[in-house]
Amino acid sequence: MDDLPLADLDAFTAVAAARSFRAAAKKRGVSASALSEALRRLEAKLQVRLLNRTTRSVTLTEAGTRLLDRLTPALGEIAGALDQVNEMRDSPAGTLKLNVPTIVAREILPPIIGRFLREHPAISLEVTAEDGFVDVLAAGFDAGVRYEERVERDMIAIPIGPSRQRYVTAAAPDYLERRGVPGHPRDLLEHACIRHRFASGFSLPWEFGEGEAALTIAPPAVVTANTIDLELGAAIDGLGVIRTFEEFIAPAVAAGRLVLILEAWTTSFSGPLLYYASRKHMPAALRAFVDFLKREQRRDHR
């Protein structure tokens, strides 16, 4: 047992949590073959199989399950001890891993991380942008960013970015000239629309208004995509009506390439939240980021 490398044990926990060599390698920034070799060494030293591997799946054996149950808190304690030492440095160091929605990655995070990283040059940042729900801790992230209804209740959450955001509706001038300007959300049932589909395959209906005046429709889609770039391009080309975050379409509206419509039915909602687990020893990089955001909030409210 004395010659069991800690890195091999860590590689095992990463693959076991992701149930995939490729997914674990992507999150760790290493090759899948490096993780596979680490698992081969570990199983050879222990003389027991920890993972069942097929071309389609990776599953834990009984021995692997028992080892993972004991290793997870132990490795967490080691990480906490190292972070405590890190906090004694003049400047926090390490890697901060965040999972955020596309809107946050594109429109909200860039100026925030610019100020943060200039203040903490010894910290590096890894950001994964995806719109579906993710168990950030199981996936190997330090924290996530989501909107209020998507944040798990046992997490600590603090605001990041704007306190309020809006969903707006728009179309290209030539589209409105050809098809007419809808005066009510229900009119969109007779229009061509451009809708967003999540990676899960689910496409949300369009919600308009707030409170008792709120209504929901599922308009016909001429284009459905999971990338805002394609959706925006289709709207600007006059293919249909788009409804999305105001930040996404603001440049096109300012340039006259899109026109806001149904402005009385704009939907306002609370801004995104950074959320993380309540644990005894926060990673130094995450603690520095949380402290930074809190200072930014106090500054903005002066």
Short mmCIF file of N, CA and C in Angstrom, two decimals, residues 26-28 94-102 104-106 108-114 116-117 123-132 134-137 139-146 156 158-161 272-277 279 282-293:
data_model
loop_
_atom_site.label_atom_id
_atom_site.label_comp_id
_atom_site.label_asym_id
_atom_site.label_seq_id
_atom_site.Cartn_x
_atom_site.Cartn_y
_atom_site.Cartn_z
N LYS A 26 -11.92 14.84 -20.03
CA LYS A 26 -12.25 16.20 -20.48
C LYS A 26 -12.29 17.16 -19.31
N LYS A 27 -12.90 16.72 -18.20
CA LYS A 27 -13.00 17.59 -17.03
C LYS A 27 -11.66 17.78 -16.35
N ARG A 28 -10.78 16.77 -16.41
CA ARG A 28 -9.48 16.87 -15.76
C ARG A 28 -8.41 17.49 -16.66
N GLY A 94 -4.33 28.30 -7.49
CA GLY A 94 -5.07 27.09 -7.81
C GLY A 94 -5.97 27.29 -9.00
N THR A 95 -6.76 26.27 -9.29
CA THR A 95 -7.68 26.30 -10.43
C THR A 95 -9.11 26.34 -9.93
N LEU A 96 -9.91 27.25 -10.48
CA LEU A 96 -11.32 27.37 -10.16
C LEU A 96 -12.12 26.83 -11.34
N LYS A 97 -12.91 25.78 -11.08
CA LYS A 97 -13.68 25.14 -12.14
C LYS A 97 -15.16 25.49 -11.99
N LEU A 98 -15.72 26.13 -13.01
CA LEU A 98 -17.11 26.60 -12.98
C LEU A 98 -17.91 25.97 -14.11
N ASN A 99 -19.18 25.67 -13.83
CA ASN A 99 -20.13 25.21 -14.84
C ASN A 99 -21.23 26.26 -14.93
N VAL A 100 -21.43 26.85 -16.11
CA VAL A 100 -22.33 28.00 -16.22
C VAL A 100 -23.22 27.86 -17.46
N PRO A 101 -24.37 28.54 -17.49
CA PRO A 101 -25.20 28.55 -18.70
C PRO A 101 -24.54 29.38 -19.80
N THR A 102 -24.97 29.16 -21.03
CA THR A 102 -24.40 29.87 -22.17
C THR A 102 -24.53 31.37 -22.04
N VAL A 104 -24.54 33.19 -19.42
CA VAL A 104 -23.56 33.69 -18.44
C VAL A 104 -22.16 33.66 -19.03
N ALA A 105 -21.83 32.58 -19.74
CA ALA A 105 -20.49 32.47 -20.34
C ALA A 105 -20.25 33.56 -21.38
N ARG A 106 -21.29 33.90 -22.14
CA ARG A 106 -21.11 34.85 -23.24
C ARG A 106 -21.25 36.30 -22.81
N ILE A 108 -22.16 37.64 -19.35
CA ILE A 108 -22.05 38.10 -17.96
C ILE A 108 -20.66 37.86 -17.38
N LEU A 109 -20.10 36.68 -17.63
CA LEU A 109 -18.86 36.29 -16.97
C LEU A 109 -17.61 37.03 -17.47
N PRO A 110 -17.46 37.31 -18.78
CA PRO A 110 -16.20 37.88 -19.26
C PRO A 110 -15.68 39.11 -18.49
N PRO A 111 -16.47 40.16 -18.27
CA PRO A 111 -15.90 41.30 -17.53
C PRO A 111 -15.63 40.98 -16.06
N ILE A 112 -16.42 40.07 -15.48
CA ILE A 112 -16.22 39.70 -14.07
C ILE A 112 -14.90 38.96 -13.90
N ILE A 113 -14.66 37.96 -14.76
CA ILE A 113 -13.44 37.18 -14.60
C ILE A 113 -12.20 38.00 -14.97
N GLY A 114 -12.38 38.97 -15.85
CA GLY A 114 -11.25 39.83 -16.18
C GLY A 114 -10.76 40.58 -14.95
N PHE A 116 -11.40 39.77 -11.81
CA PHE A 116 -11.00 38.82 -10.78
C PHE A 116 -9.59 38.29 -11.03
N LEU A 117 -9.30 37.88 -12.25
CA LEU A 117 -8.00 37.29 -12.54
C LEU A 117 -6.87 38.32 -12.49
N ILE A 123 -4.35 32.46 -9.77
CA ILE A 123 -5.50 31.58 -9.96
C ILE A 123 -5.76 31.42 -11.45
N SER A 124 -6.05 30.19 -11.88
CA SER A 124 -6.48 29.93 -13.25
C SER A 124 -7.94 29.49 -13.23
N LEU A 125 -8.62 29.70 -14.34
CA LEU A 125 -10.06 29.46 -14.41
C LEU A 125 -10.39 28.48 -15.52
N GLU A 126 -11.23 27.49 -15.21
CA GLU A 126 -11.77 26.57 -16.22
C GLU A 126 -13.28 26.71 -16.22
N VAL A 127 -13.85 27.06 -17.37
CA VAL A 127 -15.29 27.28 -17.49
C VAL A 127 -15.88 26.32 -18.50
N THR A 128 -16.94 25.62 -18.11
CA THR A 128 -17.72 24.78 -19.02
C THR A 128 -19.10 25.40 -19.16
N ALA A 129 -19.51 25.68 -20.39
CA ALA A 129 -20.82 26.28 -20.64
C ALA A 129 -21.80 25.22 -21.12
N GLU A 130 -22.87 25.02 -20.37
CA GLU A 130 -23.94 24.12 -20.78
C GLU A 130 -25.22 24.55 -20.08
N ASP A 131 -26.35 24.36 -20.76
CA ASP A 131 -27.61 24.91 -20.26
C ASP A 131 -28.43 23.93 -19.44
N GLY A 132 -28.10 22.66 -19.48
CA GLY A 132 -28.87 21.69 -18.71
C GLY A 132 -28.47 21.69 -17.24
N VAL A 134 -26.80 20.28 -13.97
CA VAL A 134 -25.61 19.48 -13.72
C VAL A 134 -25.37 19.39 -12.22
N ASP A 135 -25.06 18.18 -11.74
CA ASP A 135 -24.60 18.01 -10.36
C ASP A 135 -23.15 18.44 -10.34
N VAL A 136 -22.90 19.70 -10.00
CA VAL A 136 -21.57 20.27 -10.20
C VAL A 136 -20.50 19.55 -9.38
N LEU A 137 -20.82 19.14 -8.17
CA LEU A 137 -19.81 18.48 -7.34
C LEU A 137 -19.46 17.11 -7.89
N ALA A 139 -19.66 16.19 -10.87
CA ALA A 139 -19.00 16.36 -12.16
C ALA A 139 -17.61 16.96 -12.03
N GLY A 140 -17.17 17.25 -10.81
CA GLY A 140 -15.82 17.74 -10.60
C GLY A 140 -15.65 19.23 -10.63
N PHE A 141 -16.76 20.00 -10.58
CA PHE A 141 -16.66 21.45 -10.57
C PHE A 141 -16.65 21.98 -9.14
N ASP A 142 -16.02 23.15 -8.96
CA ASP A 142 -16.02 23.79 -7.64
C ASP A 142 -17.34 24.49 -7.36
N ALA A 143 -17.96 25.03 -8.40
CA ALA A 143 -19.20 25.78 -8.24
C ALA A 143 -19.92 25.83 -9.57
N GLY A 144 -21.18 26.22 -9.53
CA GLY A 144 -21.96 26.38 -10.75
C GLY A 144 -22.67 27.71 -10.74
N VAL A 145 -23.20 28.08 -11.88
CA VAL A 145 -24.06 29.26 -11.99
C VAL A 145 -25.36 28.81 -12.66
N ARG A 146 -26.47 29.09 -12.01
CA ARG A 146 -27.78 28.79 -12.58
C ARG A 146 -28.77 29.84 -12.07
N ILE A 156 -25.25 26.84 -1.06
CA ILE A 156 -25.13 28.27 -0.77
C ILE A 156 -25.15 29.00 -2.10
N ILE A 158 -25.09 32.94 -4.12
CA ILE A 158 -24.94 34.40 -4.07
C ILE A 158 -25.10 34.94 -5.48
N PRO A 159 -25.59 36.18 -5.62
CA PRO A 159 -25.79 36.75 -6.97
C PRO A 159 -24.48 36.94 -7.71
N ILE A 160 -24.54 36.79 -9.01
CA ILE A 160 -23.41 37.08 -9.88
C ILE A 160 -23.98 37.77 -11.12
N GLY A 161 -23.48 38.94 -11.44
CA GLY A 161 -24.01 39.66 -12.59
C GLY A 161 -25.22 40.49 -12.25
N PRO A 272 -28.73 35.58 -12.39
CA PRO A 272 -28.11 34.29 -12.06
C PRO A 272 -27.45 34.29 -10.69
N LEU A 273 -27.23 33.07 -10.18
CA LEU A 273 -26.62 32.87 -8.87
C LEU A 273 -25.42 31.94 -9.00
N LEU A 274 -24.34 32.28 -8.31
CA LEU A 274 -23.23 31.35 -8.14
C LEU A 274 -23.58 30.45 -6.96
N TYR A 275 -23.53 29.14 -7.14
CA TYR A 275 -23.86 28.25 -6.02
C TYR A 275 -22.76 27.22 -5.80
N TYR A 276 -22.61 26.85 -4.54
CA TYR A 276 -21.55 25.93 -4.15
C TYR A 276 -21.95 25.23 -2.86
N ALA A 277 -21.27 24.15 -2.56
CA ALA A 277 -21.62 23.36 -1.39
C ALA A 277 -21.16 24.05 -0.12
N ARG A 279 -19.31 23.52 2.77
CA ARG A 279 -18.39 22.54 3.30
C ARG A 279 -17.34 23.22 4.16
N MET A 282 -13.42 25.34 2.07
CA MET A 282 -13.62 25.76 0.69
C MET A 282 -12.27 25.85 -0.01
N PRO A 283 -12.18 25.43 -1.28
CA PRO A 283 -10.94 25.64 -2.02
C PRO A 283 -10.57 27.12 -2.02
N ALA A 284 -9.29 27.39 -1.91
CA ALA A 284 -8.85 28.79 -1.80
C ALA A 284 -9.28 29.62 -3.00
N ALA A 285 -9.23 29.04 -4.20
CA ALA A 285 -9.61 29.79 -5.40
C ALA A 285 -11.10 30.14 -5.36
N LEU A 286 -11.95 29.20 -4.91
CA LEU A 286 -13.37 29.48 -4.80
C LEU A 286 -13.65 30.52 -3.73
N ARG A 287 -12.98 30.40 -2.59
CA ARG A 287 -13.17 31.38 -1.52
C ARG A 287 -12.81 32.79 -2.01
N ALA A 288 -11.72 32.88 -2.75
CA ALA A 288 -11.30 34.18 -3.28
C ALA A 288 -12.35 34.73 -4.24
N PHE A 289 -12.93 33.85 -5.06
CA PHE A 289 -13.95 34.29 -6.04
C PHE A 289 -15.22 34.75 -5.33
N VAL A 290 -15.64 34.00 -4.31
CA VAL A 290 -16.84 34.38 -3.55
C VAL A 290 -16.62 35.72 -2.85
N ASP A 291 -15.46 35.89 -2.22
CA ASP A 291 -15.15 37.16 -1.56
C ASP A 291 -15.13 38.31 -2.57
N PHE A 292 -14.59 38.05 -3.74
CA PHE A 292 -14.53 39.06 -4.80
C PHE A 292 -15.95 39.48 -5.22
N LEU A 293 -16.84 38.50 -5.43
CA LEU A 293 -18.21 38.82 -5.84
C LEU A 293 -18.93 39.62 -4.77
#
